[in-house]
mmCIF file of C-alpha atoms in Angstrom:
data_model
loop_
_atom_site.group_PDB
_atom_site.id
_atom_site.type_symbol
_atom_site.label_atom_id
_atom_site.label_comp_id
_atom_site.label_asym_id
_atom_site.label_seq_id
_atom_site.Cartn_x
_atom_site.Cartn_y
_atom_site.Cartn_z
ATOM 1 C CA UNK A 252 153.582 -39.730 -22.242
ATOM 2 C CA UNK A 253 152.295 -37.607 -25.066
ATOM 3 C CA UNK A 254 149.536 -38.775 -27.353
ATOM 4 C CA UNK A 255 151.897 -38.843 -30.674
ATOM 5 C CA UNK A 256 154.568 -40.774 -28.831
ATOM 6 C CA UNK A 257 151.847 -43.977 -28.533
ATOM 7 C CA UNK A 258 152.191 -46.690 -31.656
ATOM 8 C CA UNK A 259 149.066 -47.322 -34.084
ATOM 9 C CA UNK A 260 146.695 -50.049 -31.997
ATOM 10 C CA UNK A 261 148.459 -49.288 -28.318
ATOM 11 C CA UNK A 262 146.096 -48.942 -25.495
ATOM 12 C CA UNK A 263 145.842 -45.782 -23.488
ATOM 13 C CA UNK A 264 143.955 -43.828 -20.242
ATOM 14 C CA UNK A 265 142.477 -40.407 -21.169
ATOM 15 C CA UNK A 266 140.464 -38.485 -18.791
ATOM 16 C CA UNK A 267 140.113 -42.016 -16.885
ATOM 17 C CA UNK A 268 138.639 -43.444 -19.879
ATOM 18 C CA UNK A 269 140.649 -46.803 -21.766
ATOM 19 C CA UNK A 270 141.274 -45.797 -25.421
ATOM 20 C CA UNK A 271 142.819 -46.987 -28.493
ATOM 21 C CA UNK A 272 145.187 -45.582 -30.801
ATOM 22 C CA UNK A 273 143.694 -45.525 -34.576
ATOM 23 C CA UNK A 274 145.286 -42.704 -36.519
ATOM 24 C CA UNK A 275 147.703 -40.474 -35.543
ATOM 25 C CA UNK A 276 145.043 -38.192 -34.375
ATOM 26 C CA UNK A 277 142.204 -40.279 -33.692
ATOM 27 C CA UNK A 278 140.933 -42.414 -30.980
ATOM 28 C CA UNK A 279 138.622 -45.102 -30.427
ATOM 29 C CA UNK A 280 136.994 -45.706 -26.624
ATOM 30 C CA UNK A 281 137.653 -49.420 -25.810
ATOM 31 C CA UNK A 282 133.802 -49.534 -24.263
ATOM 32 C CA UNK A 283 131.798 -47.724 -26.962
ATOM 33 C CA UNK A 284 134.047 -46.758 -29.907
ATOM 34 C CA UNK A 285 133.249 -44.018 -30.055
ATOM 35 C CA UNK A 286 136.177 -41.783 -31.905
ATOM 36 C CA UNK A 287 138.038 -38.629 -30.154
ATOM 37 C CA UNK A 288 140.369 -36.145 -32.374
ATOM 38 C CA UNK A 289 143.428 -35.994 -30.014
ATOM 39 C CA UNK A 290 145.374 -33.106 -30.016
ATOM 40 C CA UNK A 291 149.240 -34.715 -30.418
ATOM 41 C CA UNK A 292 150.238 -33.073 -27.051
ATOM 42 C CA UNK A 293 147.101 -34.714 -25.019
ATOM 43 C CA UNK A 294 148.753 -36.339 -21.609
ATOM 44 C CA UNK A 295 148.234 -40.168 -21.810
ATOM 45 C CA UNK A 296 148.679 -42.945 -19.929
ATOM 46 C CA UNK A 297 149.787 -46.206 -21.428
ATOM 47 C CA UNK A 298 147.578 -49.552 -20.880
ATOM 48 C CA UNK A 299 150.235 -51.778 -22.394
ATOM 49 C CA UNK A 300 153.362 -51.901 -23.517
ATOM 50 C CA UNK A 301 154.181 -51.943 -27.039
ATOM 51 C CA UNK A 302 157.582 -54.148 -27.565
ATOM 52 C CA UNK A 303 159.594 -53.433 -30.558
ATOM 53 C CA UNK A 304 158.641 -56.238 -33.305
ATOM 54 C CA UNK A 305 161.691 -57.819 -34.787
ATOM 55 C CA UNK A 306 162.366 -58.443 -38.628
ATOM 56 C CA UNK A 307 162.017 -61.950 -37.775
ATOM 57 C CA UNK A 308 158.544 -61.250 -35.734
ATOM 58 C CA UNK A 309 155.611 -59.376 -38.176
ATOM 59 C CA UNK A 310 153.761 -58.036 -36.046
ATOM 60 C CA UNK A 311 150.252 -58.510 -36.488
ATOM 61 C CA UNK A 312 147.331 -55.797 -36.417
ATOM 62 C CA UNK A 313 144.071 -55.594 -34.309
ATOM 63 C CA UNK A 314 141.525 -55.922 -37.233
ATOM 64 C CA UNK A 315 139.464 -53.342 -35.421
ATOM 65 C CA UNK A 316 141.978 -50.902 -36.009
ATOM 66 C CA UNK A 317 142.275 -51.827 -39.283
ATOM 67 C CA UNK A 318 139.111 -51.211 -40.271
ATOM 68 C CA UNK A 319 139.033 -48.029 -38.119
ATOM 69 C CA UNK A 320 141.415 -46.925 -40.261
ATOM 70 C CA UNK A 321 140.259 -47.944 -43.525
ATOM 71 C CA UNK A 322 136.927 -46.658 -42.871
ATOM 72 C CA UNK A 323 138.400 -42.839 -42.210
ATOM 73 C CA UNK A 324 140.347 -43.456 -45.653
ATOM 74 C CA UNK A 325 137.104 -44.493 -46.918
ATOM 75 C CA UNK A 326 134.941 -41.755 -46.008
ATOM 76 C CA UNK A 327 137.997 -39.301 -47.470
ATOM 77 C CA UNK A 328 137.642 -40.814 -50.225
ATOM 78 C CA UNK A 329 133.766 -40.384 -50.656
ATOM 79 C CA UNK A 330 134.505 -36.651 -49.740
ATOM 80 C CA UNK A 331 136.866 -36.139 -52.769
ATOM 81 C CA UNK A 332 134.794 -37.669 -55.405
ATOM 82 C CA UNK A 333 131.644 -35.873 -54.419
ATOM 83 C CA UNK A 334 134.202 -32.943 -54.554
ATOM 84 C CA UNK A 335 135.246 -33.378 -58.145
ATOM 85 C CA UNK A 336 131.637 -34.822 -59.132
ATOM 86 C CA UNK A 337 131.019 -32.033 -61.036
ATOM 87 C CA UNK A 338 134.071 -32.761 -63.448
ATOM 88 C CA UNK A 339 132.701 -35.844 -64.361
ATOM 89 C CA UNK A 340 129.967 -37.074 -66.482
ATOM 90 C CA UNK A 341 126.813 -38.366 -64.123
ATOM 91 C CA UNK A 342 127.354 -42.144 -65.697
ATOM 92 C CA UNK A 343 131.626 -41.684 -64.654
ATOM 93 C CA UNK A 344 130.416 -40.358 -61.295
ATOM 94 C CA UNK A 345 127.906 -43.368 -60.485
ATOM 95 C CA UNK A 346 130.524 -45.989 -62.218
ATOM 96 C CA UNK A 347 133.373 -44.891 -59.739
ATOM 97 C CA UNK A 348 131.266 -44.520 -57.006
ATOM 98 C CA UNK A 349 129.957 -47.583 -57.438
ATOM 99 C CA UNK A 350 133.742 -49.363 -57.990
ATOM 100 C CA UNK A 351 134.635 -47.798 -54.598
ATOM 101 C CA UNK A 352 131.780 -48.926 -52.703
ATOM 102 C CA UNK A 353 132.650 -52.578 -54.322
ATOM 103 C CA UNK A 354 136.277 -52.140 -53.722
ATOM 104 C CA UNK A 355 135.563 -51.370 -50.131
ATOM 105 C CA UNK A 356 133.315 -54.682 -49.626
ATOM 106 C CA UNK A 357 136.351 -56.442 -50.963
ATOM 107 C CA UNK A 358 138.946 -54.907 -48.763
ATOM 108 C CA UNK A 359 136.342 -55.794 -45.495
ATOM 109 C CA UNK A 360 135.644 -59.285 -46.882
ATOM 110 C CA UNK A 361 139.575 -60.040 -46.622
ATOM 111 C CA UNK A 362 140.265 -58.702 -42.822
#
């Protein structure tokens, strides 16, 4: 199975080590989580098997993908203000940089 075929949160073998899906192009080592950029054609080998969740069944998410996730969104976002920074006043800089870092406690608090 290719590495793009696997859902979001299904377990996989790489290189004989047990990984998770977190992104479509990142994963996280079960034992250390430590993150690996996967190329989308990387030969895996499925630890589970994901079943189709029904409209009737939500599935639920692994909150450590979750916050694998968020965290990557998270860290974009840092990158793009500090990229437009200079477009800013200082005071508009530190007041949305300062919103995000509270909206990000908030988002963690909830999971």
């Amino acid at each position: 199975m290719k590495f793009h075929e696997l859902a979001i949160g299904q377990k996989f073998e790489f290189q004989g080590t047990a990984f998770v899906k977190s992104t479509p192009m990142i994963a996280s080592a079960l034992d250390t989580s430590t993150q690996k950029f996967m190329a989308r054609s990387a030969t895996v080998k499925p630890l589970d098997i994901m079943v189709a969740s029904s409209s009737t069944n939500p599935s639920k998410l692994c909150v450590d993908v979750v916050n694998n996730a968020f965290e990557i969104f998270y860290a974009s976002c840092q990158a793009t203000l500090e990229e437009i920074h200079r477009e800013l006043s200082a005071e508009s800089f530190l007041l949305v940089k300062e919103k995000l870092k509270n909206e990000r406690q908030i988002f963690l608090n909830s999971i």
